[in-house]
Structure formats: C-alpha cells, structure tokens
Amino acid sequence: DEWTQRAIATAVGVLLHAPGDDKCCLLIRTAHAGDDTSDAAALGAGVRDLELLRTCGLQRLRPVQREAVEAVLDPAAPHVVLTAPTAGGKTRPYLFACLRAAAEGGRAVVLFPMKAVLFEVAQAFAEMTRQCGGTEQTRVIDPRSRERPYGGDFDAGGASFRWGVCYGAEHDAGMHAVEQADFLAECNVLLYTPDKLGENASGSSSEQMVRRLGPRWVRDLTLLVITRRTCSAGYPALRCACL
C-alpha cells in the first residue's frame, strides 16, 4: 500500500547515505496497538538491560518492539531503521537504545522534526526520572507556554543518566539561558531539533554549540537517533555520511 511504499523509500534513502559497510538491521512493520505482546524476560537479555527495559516501560513488547530491541542488543547490527505507523510502538525502543548507550559510557543524541514532538519525548524522560526517584529540572522555557521539563538526573540499571533538551527558537530566551549553562555539557542523552546541527535562530553556527559541549562530549557520542522522515527531508544537508 502507499504507507509501505513511503516506508521503503525512507529506509532505502537512509541506507544509501549510511557510512561504511556495517550491517544494517532493516525493520519494516505495520504493527498496530492490538498486536499480541510478549514478556521482555524472554529476550534472554542481561540484568542491566532488563532493568533498563522496565524503566522504559517495555516489560511487555509488541512484535515491532521486540524486533527493535533485539536489533539494539545485537552488536553485529549497529545501524537500525525502524518504520511503523503512528502509535505503532517506535518511541520506547529508541529510549531503551539511548539508556543502553549511556549506561555503556557513551552519549546519545535524538533529533526531532519539531519542538512539539521533542516535548512529547521529554515528558517520557520526565516520567522515567520521577519513576526512578530522580531530580527533574523544569522552567518556563517558552514564555508563551506553561512550565516544561528541560532535563533531569536519575539512576537505573546500575548507571546514572542526565538528559536535556535543546532547540532553536527566537522567542525562547529561556532555552538560550539553558544553553549557556553547564547543564547540557554534563548530559549523556540530548534531545535536539535539527536546526541545532545547522544554524540556530540567532544566526550562530552549530560549531558554537559543539564547542560549548566540548570535544570529549563529541568523542563519546555513540548513538544518533533520527526520528521521522520529515527530520531528514526538511534538512537536505543532514545526512548520515556527514554525521
């Protein structure tokens, strides 16, 4: 059908721009909320990974989530392309991938096509923070909206996590204040909008943001998640080969 054709076109486009000859695990599913679920314990994952899955709300896995988690756990498949309809279960597997990367000493960046989507996932991280008894950071980042979470600290699976959000918007003076602080440089999971990897609203180069994070942060980056086709389609310069 039309959705499947679009999914295949998106996946092929990502694969064509992927660097190196590493194996890529390509998952194309048409899973819906009604699909049967299975117990995460049946994956045979280690204690730490099972705890991280629980933290992400993945005690029970839909078929697409099980396949995605298996791909994340497979060291021979460093690149994973996951496509599914809206509400098909894509988000929590990449949250698990982020936590797993950070637990192993790396850092993760998740790119979102727009602020609204970023805030949805920030709320999921805020829920994980509260669930684990961590500390949530909130402020009125956008003066036109209510107070929102912009970061937090929590422990899970024997590891410590600090997450934060970063996006460009000329009206959001509060976001610029967050960028100026040391908080983001100490995060091991960052939620970004693509303009922060191109040019931000003030006209400053993204190199300024990279310098603020520091060379060690960039060296430790082990996971990049690009959400939704609009993310790469809206920014032609953003290609896996460049990243």
Short mmCIF file of C-alpha atoms in Angstrom, two decimals:
data_model
loop_
_atom_site.label_atom_id
_atom_site.label_comp_id
_atom_site.label_asym_id
_atom_site.label_seq_id
_atom_site.Cartn_x
_atom_site.Cartn_y
_atom_site.Cartn_z
CA ASP A 1 0.00 0.00 0.00
CA GLU A 2 1.01 3.68 -0.08
CA TRP A 3 2.30 3.70 3.51
CA THR A 4 4.55 0.70 2.86
CA GLN A 5 5.96 2.31 -0.28
CA ARG A 6 6.80 5.50 1.64
CA ALA A 7 8.41 3.45 4.42
CA ILE A 8 10.60 1.54 1.99
CA ALA A 9 11.64 4.75 0.20
CA THR A 10 12.62 6.34 3.52
CA ALA A 11 14.58 3.30 4.69
CA VAL A 12 16.44 2.94 1.38
CA GLY A 13 17.32 6.63 1.46
CA VAL A 14 18.86 6.27 4.93
CA LEU A 15 20.77 3.14 3.94
CA LEU A 16 22.24 4.80 0.84
CA HIS A 17 23.72 7.55 3.00
CA ALA A 18 24.93 5.31 5.83
CA PRO A 19 28.75 5.33 6.16
CA GLY A 20 30.90 2.22 5.94
CA ASP A 21 29.95 -1.36 5.21
CA ASP A 22 28.41 -2.18 8.59
CA LYS A 23 25.38 -4.44 8.59
CA CYS A 24 22.09 -2.60 8.94
CA CYS A 25 19.04 -4.19 10.53
CA LEU A 26 16.04 -3.06 8.46
CA LEU A 27 12.70 -3.43 10.21
CA ILE A 28 9.53 -2.56 8.29
CA ARG A 29 6.36 -3.32 10.18
CA THR A 30 2.70 -2.43 10.01
CA ALA A 31 2.13 -3.18 13.68
CA HIS A 32 -0.83 -1.63 15.48
CA ALA A 33 -1.78 -1.31 19.12
CA GLY A 34 -3.81 -4.51 19.02
CA ASP A 35 -0.85 -6.78 18.26
CA ASP A 36 -0.04 -9.54 20.75
CA THR A 37 2.70 -8.82 23.27
CA SER A 38 5.48 -10.93 24.75
CA ASP A 39 7.42 -10.81 28.00
CA ALA A 40 10.73 -8.91 27.79
CA ALA A 41 12.33 -11.55 30.02
CA ALA A 42 12.05 -13.99 27.11
CA LEU A 43 14.69 -11.98 25.22
CA GLY A 44 17.44 -13.52 27.32
CA ALA A 45 18.94 -10.07 27.98
CA GLY A 46 21.19 -9.36 30.95
CA VAL A 47 20.02 -7.99 34.29
CA ARG A 48 21.02 -4.41 33.44
CA ASP A 49 19.24 -4.45 30.08
CA LEU A 50 16.09 -5.91 31.62
CA GLU A 51 16.12 -3.14 34.23
CA LEU A 52 16.53 -0.50 31.51
CA LEU A 53 13.67 -2.07 29.54
CA ARG A 54 11.50 -1.88 32.63
CA THR A 55 12.48 1.76 33.12
CA CYS A 56 11.33 2.49 29.56
CA GLY A 57 8.02 0.72 30.13
CA LEU A 58 8.94 -2.26 27.97
CA GLN A 59 8.11 -5.15 30.29
CA ARG A 60 5.71 -6.33 27.58
CA LEU A 61 6.79 -5.97 23.95
CA ARG A 62 4.76 -5.67 20.78
CA PRO A 63 6.25 -7.61 17.84
CA VAL A 64 7.83 -4.49 16.32
CA GLN A 65 9.28 -3.51 19.70
CA ARG A 66 10.69 -6.98 20.29
CA GLU A 67 12.43 -6.96 16.91
CA ALA A 68 13.76 -3.44 17.51
CA VAL A 69 15.12 -4.30 20.96
CA GLU A 70 16.73 -7.47 19.59
CA ALA A 71 18.43 -5.35 16.93
CA VAL A 72 19.68 -2.89 19.57
CA LEU A 73 21.09 -5.79 21.57
CA ASP A 74 22.82 -7.26 18.50
CA PRO A 75 26.42 -5.91 18.22
CA ALA A 76 26.54 -7.05 14.58
CA ALA A 77 23.74 -4.62 13.60
CA PRO A 78 24.96 -1.13 14.58
CA HIS A 79 22.50 0.61 12.23
CA VAL A 80 18.77 0.09 12.68
CA VAL A 81 15.99 1.52 10.53
CA LEU A 82 12.57 1.12 12.16
CA THR A 83 9.37 2.16 10.42
CA ALA A 84 5.84 1.79 11.72
CA PRO A 85 2.62 3.83 11.66
CA THR A 86 1.83 6.47 14.26
CA ALA A 87 1.30 4.83 17.67
CA GLY A 88 2.97 1.70 16.30
CA GLY A 89 5.42 1.45 19.21
CA LYS A 90 8.60 3.09 17.83
CA THR A 91 9.48 5.52 20.64
CA ARG A 92 10.23 3.29 23.61
CA PRO A 93 12.74 1.07 21.76
CA TYR A 94 14.91 4.08 20.92
CA LEU A 95 14.56 5.35 24.50
CA PHE A 96 15.99 1.99 25.54
CA ALA A 97 18.79 2.38 22.97
CA CYS A 98 19.64 5.80 24.45
CA LEU A 99 19.78 4.50 28.01
CA ARG A 100 21.83 1.50 26.94
CA ALA A 101 24.36 3.68 25.10
CA ALA A 102 24.71 5.97 28.12
CA ALA A 103 24.97 3.02 30.53
CA GLU A 104 27.93 1.78 28.49
CA GLY A 105 29.74 5.09 28.88
CA GLY A 106 28.63 6.70 25.62
CA ARG A 107 26.33 9.60 24.80
CA ALA A 108 23.19 9.77 22.69
CA VAL A 109 21.53 12.46 20.57
CA VAL A 110 17.92 12.22 19.39
CA LEU A 111 16.80 14.54 16.57
CA PHE A 112 13.17 15.62 16.24
CA PRO A 113 11.49 17.42 13.34
CA MET A 114 9.78 19.94 15.61
CA LYS A 115 9.52 21.13 19.21
CA ALA A 116 6.09 19.58 19.77
CA VAL A 117 7.44 16.08 19.14
CA LEU A 118 10.54 16.78 21.24
CA PHE A 119 8.38 17.85 24.19
CA GLU A 120 6.38 14.60 24.00
CA VAL A 121 9.55 12.55 24.44
CA ALA A 122 10.85 14.97 27.09
CA GLN A 123 7.69 14.15 29.05
CA ALA A 124 8.53 10.44 28.74
CA PHE A 125 12.02 11.11 30.13
CA ALA A 126 10.46 13.20 32.92
CA GLU A 127 8.20 10.27 33.82
CA MET A 128 11.21 7.93 33.92
CA THR A 129 13.02 10.45 36.14
CA ARG A 130 10.15 10.58 38.62
CA GLN A 131 9.66 6.80 38.49
CA CYS A 132 13.32 6.26 39.42
CA GLY A 133 13.25 8.85 42.21
CA GLY A 134 15.48 11.24 40.28
CA THR A 135 15.59 15.03 40.04
CA GLU A 136 13.60 16.76 37.31
CA GLN A 137 14.59 20.20 36.00
CA THR A 138 11.73 22.45 34.87
CA ARG A 139 11.34 26.06 33.84
CA VAL A 140 9.24 28.26 31.58
CA ILE A 141 11.44 27.88 28.52
CA ASP A 142 8.88 29.34 26.13
CA PRO A 143 7.15 32.43 27.60
CA ARG A 144 4.05 31.57 25.56
CA SER A 145 3.57 28.21 27.24
CA ARG A 146 3.48 26.56 30.64
CA GLU A 147 6.48 25.30 32.58
CA ARG A 148 8.11 22.35 30.87
CA PRO A 149 10.79 19.81 31.81
CA TYR A 150 14.12 20.56 30.17
CA GLY A 151 16.25 17.91 31.83
CA GLY A 152 16.77 15.57 34.73
CA ASP A 153 19.00 13.13 36.59
CA PHE A 154 18.16 9.57 37.58
CA ASP A 155 19.77 6.19 38.20
CA ALA A 156 18.64 2.89 36.66
CA GLY A 157 20.27 -0.45 35.92
CA GLY A 158 23.36 0.50 37.94
CA ALA A 159 24.05 3.56 35.75
CA SER A 160 23.49 7.31 36.09
CA PHE A 161 21.70 9.36 33.46
CA ARG A 162 21.39 13.07 32.80
CA TRP A 163 19.15 14.13 29.94
CA GLY A 164 18.36 17.54 28.48
CA VAL A 165 16.57 19.28 25.62
CA CYS A 166 17.97 21.78 23.14
CA TYR A 167 16.16 23.54 20.32
CA GLY A 168 16.34 26.84 18.47
CA ALA A 169 13.61 29.45 18.59
CA GLU A 170 13.97 33.20 18.56
CA HIS A 171 11.16 33.63 21.12
CA ASP A 172 12.58 31.17 23.64
CA ALA A 173 15.01 33.22 25.70
CA GLY A 174 14.77 30.57 28.42
CA MET A 175 16.24 27.97 26.05
CA HIS A 176 19.21 30.22 25.35
CA ALA A 177 19.77 30.51 29.11
CA VAL A 178 19.83 26.72 29.36
CA GLU A 179 22.37 26.55 26.51
CA GLN A 180 24.65 28.99 28.30
CA ALA A 181 24.75 26.84 31.45
CA ASP A 182 26.96 23.80 32.02
CA PHE A 183 23.93 21.53 32.30
CA LEU A 184 23.86 20.36 28.68
CA ALA A 185 27.59 19.58 28.61
CA GLU A 186 27.05 17.18 31.51
CA CYS A 187 24.18 15.31 29.82
CA ASN A 188 24.64 11.84 28.34
CA VAL A 189 21.32 11.99 26.46
CA LEU A 190 20.32 15.11 24.50
CA LEU A 191 17.06 15.76 22.66
CA TYR A 192 17.66 18.14 19.74
CA THR A 193 15.87 19.81 16.86
CA PRO A 194 17.92 19.69 13.60
CA ASP A 195 18.49 23.45 13.48
CA LYS A 196 20.93 22.98 16.34
CA LEU A 197 23.08 20.92 13.97
CA GLY A 198 22.78 23.53 11.26
CA GLU A 199 22.21 27.16 12.17
CA ASN A 200 20.25 28.35 15.17
CA ALA A 201 17.74 31.18 15.39
CA SER A 202 20.36 33.75 16.43
CA GLY A 203 22.33 33.03 13.26
CA SER A 204 25.19 31.40 15.14
CA SER A 205 26.87 28.34 13.69
CA SER A 206 26.25 24.97 15.29
CA GLU A 207 30.01 24.88 15.86
CA GLN A 208 29.37 27.22 18.78
CA MET A 209 27.05 24.63 20.31
CA VAL A 210 29.60 21.87 19.75
CA ARG A 211 32.32 23.95 21.40
CA ARG A 212 30.04 24.52 24.36
CA LEU A 213 29.51 20.79 24.76
CA GLY A 214 33.25 20.20 24.44
CA PRO A 215 35.40 17.79 22.39
CA ARG A 216 35.07 14.99 24.92
CA TRP A 217 31.27 15.05 24.57
CA VAL A 218 31.56 14.71 20.80
CA ARG A 219 34.14 11.91 21.07
CA ASP A 220 31.84 9.99 23.41
CA LEU A 221 28.83 10.24 21.06
CA THR A 222 27.92 6.63 20.25
CA LEU A 223 24.24 6.82 19.27
CA LEU A 224 22.31 9.06 16.89
CA VAL A 225 18.54 8.67 16.56
CA ILE A 226 16.77 10.47 13.70
CA THR A 227 13.03 10.44 14.25
CA ARG A 228 10.51 10.65 11.43
CA ARG A 229 11.22 11.13 7.76
CA THR A 230 10.46 14.86 7.97
CA CYS A 231 13.59 15.26 10.06
CA SER A 232 15.96 14.44 7.21
CA ALA A 233 13.63 15.53 4.44
CA GLY A 234 13.33 19.03 5.90
CA TYR A 235 17.09 19.46 6.22
CA PRO A 236 18.77 18.29 2.99
CA ALA A 237 22.27 18.92 4.40
CA LEU A 238 21.67 16.46 7.23
CA ARG A 239 23.00 13.12 6.00
CA CYS A 240 24.37 10.12 7.85
CA ALA A 241 27.63 10.38 5.92
CA CYS A 242 28.19 13.88 7.30
CA LEU A 243 27.30 12.90 10.85
#
